[in-house]
Amino acid sequence: RALVRAILRRAMRKWEWLDSVPTIEEEDEPEGYTEFLTKEQAERLIAELPERYRKPVRFALLTGLRRANVFGLTWDKVDLAGGTVIVEASTAKGKRRFTIPLNAHAKALLESVEGREGRVWGDVTHVWQNVWEAACKRAGVKIKFHGLRHTWATWHAMAGTPLDVLQKLGAWATHSMVLRYARRPADYLAQAAERVTL
């Protein structure tokens, strides 16, 4: 669907073959699919993954980076002293370069990795689908790897990170994209209402 949408957008904007892009309906998620994880669910999932995948998955949850940017991260794009990671335009979904700050946990995670050349996670280029699904099943969750980005954004929103700041952290072009990613549990409004009392 994403590929078809991209082709249709290019056919309209660049090639001018279309006057408008037709709407393509989203596929329904499988029954029981989770858009974001609680911290307890995330820890269970990480524990069920083979050792070699645990650090990159934890890094994805701490930074909100997409799978390709997590597993494609090379040491020349990491500034441990400055506490930042650079995502080049060629590897960014939005095709523009951006820098993300690392929190103390993400920085410590990178510092715990041996070696400072080539890919940060060594020869681990992604989590194989069957490995991911098996770990999810054992952890009792149903989520895609991209759901970790939703999880990261949701945790930020629940912690009170202003949405304009979250937009910059996640390198989203529009405010509406932030709202698509930062989901809140059903009881979030009730919790917020309790903050003001007499």
One Martini backbone bead per residue (centre of mass of N, CA, C, O) as a GRO file, in nm:
protein
  198
    1ARG     BB    1   0.057   0.062  -0.022
    2ALA     BB    2   0.294   0.258   0.004
    3LEU     BB    3   0.395   0.221  -0.285
    4VAL     BB    4   0.139   0.306  -0.433
    5ARG     BB    5   0.121   0.587  -0.311
    6ALA     BB    6   0.396   0.689  -0.414
    7ILE     BB    7   0.331   0.656  -0.715
    8LEU     BB    8   0.080   0.839  -0.721
    9ARG     BB    9   0.217   1.097  -0.621
   10ARG     BB   10   0.421   1.112  -0.854
   11ALA     BB   11   0.211   1.113  -1.084
   12MET     BB   12   0.105   1.394  -0.989
   13ARG     BB   13   0.356   1.585  -0.913
   14LYS     BB   14   0.579   1.508  -1.135
   15TRP     BB   15   0.425   1.382  -1.401
   16GLU     BB   16   0.118   1.469  -1.438
   17TRP     BB   17  -0.106   1.218  -1.470
   18LEU     BB   18  -0.263   1.335  -1.223
   19ASP     BB   19  -0.498   1.522  -1.032
   20SER     BB   20  -0.530   1.284  -0.817
   21VAL     BB   21  -0.527   1.090  -0.525
   22PRO     BB   22  -0.634   0.805  -0.442
   23THR     BB   23  -0.790   0.626  -0.205
   24ILE     BB   24  -0.642   0.406   0.038
   25GLU     BB   25  -0.720   0.168   0.231
   26GLU     BB   26  -0.674   0.043   0.526
   27GLU     BB   27  -0.558  -0.213   0.694
   28ASP     BB   28  -0.651  -0.432   0.906
   29GLU     BB   29  -0.576  -0.528   1.200
   30PRO     BB   30  -0.510  -0.767   1.385
   31GLU     BB   31  -0.619  -0.936   1.629
   32GLY     BB   32  -0.473  -0.781   1.913
   33TYR     BB   33  -0.336  -0.541   1.822
   34THR     BB   34  -0.068  -0.319   1.906
   35GLU     BB   35   0.038   0.019   1.906
   36PHE     BB   36   0.142  -0.005   2.209
   37LEU     BB   37   0.354  -0.021   2.487
   38THR     BB   38   0.428  -0.102   2.778
   39LYS     BB   39   0.691  -0.131   2.982
   40GLU     BB   40   0.635  -0.424   3.056
   41GLN     BB   41   0.600  -0.534   2.768
   42ALA     BB   42   0.877  -0.448   2.664
   43GLU     BB   43   1.045  -0.620   2.863
   44ARG     BB   44   0.929  -0.892   2.776
   45LEU     BB   45   1.014  -0.878   2.481
   46ILE     BB   46   1.318  -0.844   2.522
   47ALA     BB   47   1.355  -1.113   2.687
   48GLU     BB   48   1.255  -1.294   2.424
   49LEU     BB   49   1.494  -1.213   2.282
   50PRO     BB   50   1.765  -1.238   2.143
   51GLU     BB   51   2.049  -1.093   2.246
   52ARG     BB   52   2.129  -0.938   1.969
   53TYR     BB   53   1.837  -0.763   1.980
   54ARG     BB   54   1.804  -0.598   2.246
   55LYS     BB   55   1.957  -0.329   2.204
   56PRO     BB   56   1.818  -0.223   1.943
   57VAL     BB   57   1.532  -0.224   2.065
   58ARG     BB   58   1.590  -0.037   2.297
   59PHE     BB   59   1.685   0.198   2.115
   60ALA     BB   60   1.415   0.238   1.972
   61LEU     BB   61   1.258   0.311   2.242
   62LEU     BB   62   1.460   0.566   2.310
   63THR     BB   63   1.435   0.722   2.001
   64GLY     BB   64   1.222   0.643   1.755
   65LEU     BB   65   1.349   0.487   1.545
   66ARG     BB   66   1.368   0.334   1.268
   67ARG     BB   67   1.468   0.036   1.164
   68ALA     BB   68   1.677   0.132   0.947
   69ASN     BB   69   1.820   0.336   1.151
   70VAL     BB   70   1.906   0.136   1.360
   71PHE     BB   71   2.052  -0.095   1.177
   72GLY     BB   72   2.216   0.139   0.999
   73LEU     BB   73   2.391   0.232   1.217
   74THR     BB   74   2.683   0.430   1.241
   75TRP     BB   75   2.958   0.557   1.406
   76ASP     BB   76   2.983   0.824   1.226
   77LYS     BB   77   2.675   0.912   1.350
   78VAL     BB   78   2.812   0.921   1.636
   79ASP     BB   79   2.792   1.142   1.937
   80LEU     BB   80   2.883   1.090   2.252
   81ALA     BB   81   2.972   1.367   2.362
   82GLY     BB   82   2.702   1.516   2.244
   83GLY     BB   83   2.449   1.320   2.229
   84THR     BB   84   2.424   1.212   1.913
   85VAL     BB   85   2.232   1.147   1.606
   86ILE     BB   86   2.260   1.088   1.260
   87VAL     BB   87   2.027   1.136   0.988
   88GLU     BB   88   2.028   1.085   0.672
   89ALA     BB   89   1.853   1.157   0.392
   90SER     BB   90   1.899   0.872   0.250
   91THR     BB   91   1.759   0.726   0.532
   92ALA     BB   92   1.515   0.906   0.533
   93LYS     BB   93   1.186   0.927   0.484
   94GLY     BB   94   1.186   1.259   0.435
   95LYS     BB   95   1.465   1.338   0.294
   96ARG     BB   96   1.602   1.453   0.572
   97ARG     BB   97   1.821   1.578   0.777
   98PHE     BB   98   1.889   1.462   1.122
   99THR     BB   99   1.902   1.527   1.478
  100ILE     BB  100   1.939   1.332   1.772
  101PRO     BB  101   1.893   1.308   2.096
  102LEU     BB  102   2.039   1.158   2.378
  103ASN     BB  103   1.975   0.991   2.631
  104ALA     BB  104   2.122   0.841   2.893
  105HIS     BB  105   2.034   0.550   2.808
  106ALA     BB  106   2.121   0.556   2.510
  107LYS     BB  107   2.415   0.626   2.564
  108ALA     BB  108   2.482   0.382   2.746
  109LEU     BB  109   2.418   0.170   2.534
  110LEU     BB  110   2.642   0.256   2.334
  111GLU     BB  111   2.881   0.233   2.541
  112SER     BB  112   2.833  -0.094   2.569
  113VAL     BB  113   2.952  -0.113   2.293
  114GLU     BB  114   3.169  -0.280   2.105
  115GLY     BB  115   3.325  -0.089   1.924
  116ARG     BB  116   3.388   0.190   1.650
  117GLU     BB  117   3.297   0.032   1.379
  118GLY     BB  118   3.067   0.066   1.169
  119ARG     BB  119   2.825  -0.101   1.283
  120VAL     BB  120   2.682  -0.089   1.585
  121TRP     BB  121   2.538  -0.401   1.561
  122GLY     BB  122   2.691  -0.515   1.341
  123ASP     BB  123   2.543  -0.793   1.170
  124VAL     BB  124   2.279  -0.657   1.255
  125THR     BB  125   2.008  -0.561   1.029
  126HIS     BB  126   1.766  -0.733   1.161
  127VAL     BB  127   1.456  -0.866   1.245
  128TRP     BB  128   1.326  -1.147   1.207
  129GLN     BB  129   1.003  -1.221   1.172
  130ASN     BB  130   0.996  -1.498   1.325
  131VAL     BB  131   1.141  -1.392   1.577
  132TRP     BB  132   0.946  -1.166   1.649
  133GLU     BB  133   0.681  -1.333   1.669
  134ALA     BB  134   0.781  -1.530   1.886
  135ALA     BB  135   0.840  -1.315   2.104
  136CYS     BB  136   0.556  -1.197   2.116
  137LYS     BB  137   0.412  -1.454   2.199
  138ARG     BB  138   0.571  -1.500   2.466
  139ALA     BB  139   0.491  -1.196   2.571
  140GLY     BB  140   0.182  -1.127   2.486
  141VAL     BB  141   0.213  -0.976   2.197
  142LYS     BB  142   0.100  -0.742   1.925
  143ILE     BB  143   0.367  -0.624   1.718
  144LYS     BB  144   0.537  -0.412   1.536
  145PHE     BB  145   0.826  -0.257   1.496
  146HIS     BB  146   0.694   0.024   1.439
  147GLY     BB  147   0.551   0.032   1.724
  148LEU     BB  148   0.797   0.156   1.874
  149ARG     BB  149   0.745   0.444   1.777
  150HIS     BB  150   0.471   0.470   1.907
  151THR     BB  151   0.567   0.412   2.191
  152TRP     BB  152   0.763   0.648   2.225
  153ALA     BB  153   0.552   0.872   2.173
  154THR     BB  154   0.358   0.790   2.399
  155TRP     BB  155   0.549   0.819   2.637
  156HIS     BB  156   0.594   1.119   2.594
  157ALA     BB  157   0.302   1.217   2.616
  158MET     BB  158   0.256   1.095   2.906
  159ALA     BB  159   0.509   1.274   3.024
  160GLY     BB  160   0.459   1.579   2.877
  161THR     BB  161   0.549   1.621   2.600
  162PRO     BB  162   0.537   1.843   2.380
  163LEU     BB  163   0.427   1.820   2.056
  164ASP     BB  164   0.639   2.014   1.925
  165VAL     BB  165   0.881   1.859   2.040
  166LEU     BB  166   0.810   1.575   1.934
  167GLN     BB  167   0.826   1.652   1.638
  168LYS     BB  168   1.135   1.701   1.646
  169LEU     BB  169   1.230   1.428   1.763
  170GLY     BB  170   1.071   1.264   1.516
  171ALA     BB  171   1.083   1.416   1.239
  172TRP     BB  172   0.817   1.562   1.171
  173ALA     BB  173   0.645   1.764   0.945
  174THR     BB  174   0.372   1.723   1.111
  175HIS     BB  175   0.131   1.738   1.355
  176SER     BB  176  -0.049   1.498   1.256
  177MET     BB  177   0.173   1.281   1.288
  178VAL     BB  178   0.197   1.289   1.590
  179LEU     BB  179  -0.100   1.202   1.647
  180ARG     BB  180  -0.064   0.917   1.515
  181TYR     BB  181   0.164   0.820   1.726
  182ALA     BB  182   0.045   0.956   1.994
  183ARG     BB  183  -0.086   0.752   2.207
  184ARG     BB  184  -0.362   0.681   2.435
  185PRO     BB  185  -0.499   0.564   2.686
  186ALA     BB  186  -0.819   0.548   2.803
  187ASP     BB  187  -0.722   0.676   3.103
  188TYR     BB  188  -0.581   0.952   3.045
  189LEU     BB  189  -0.806   1.165   3.099
  190ALA     BB  190  -0.866   1.081   3.389
  191GLN     BB  191  -0.582   1.143   3.493
  192ALA     BB  192  -0.584   1.444   3.413
  193ALA     BB  193  -0.834   1.532   3.582
  194GLU     BB  194  -0.683   1.472   3.868
  195ARG     BB  195  -0.481   1.730   3.873
  196VAL     BB  196  -0.747   1.890   3.960
  197THR     BB  197  -0.807   2.036   4.282
  198LEU     BB  198  -0.972   2.131   4.611
   0.00000   0.00000   0.00000
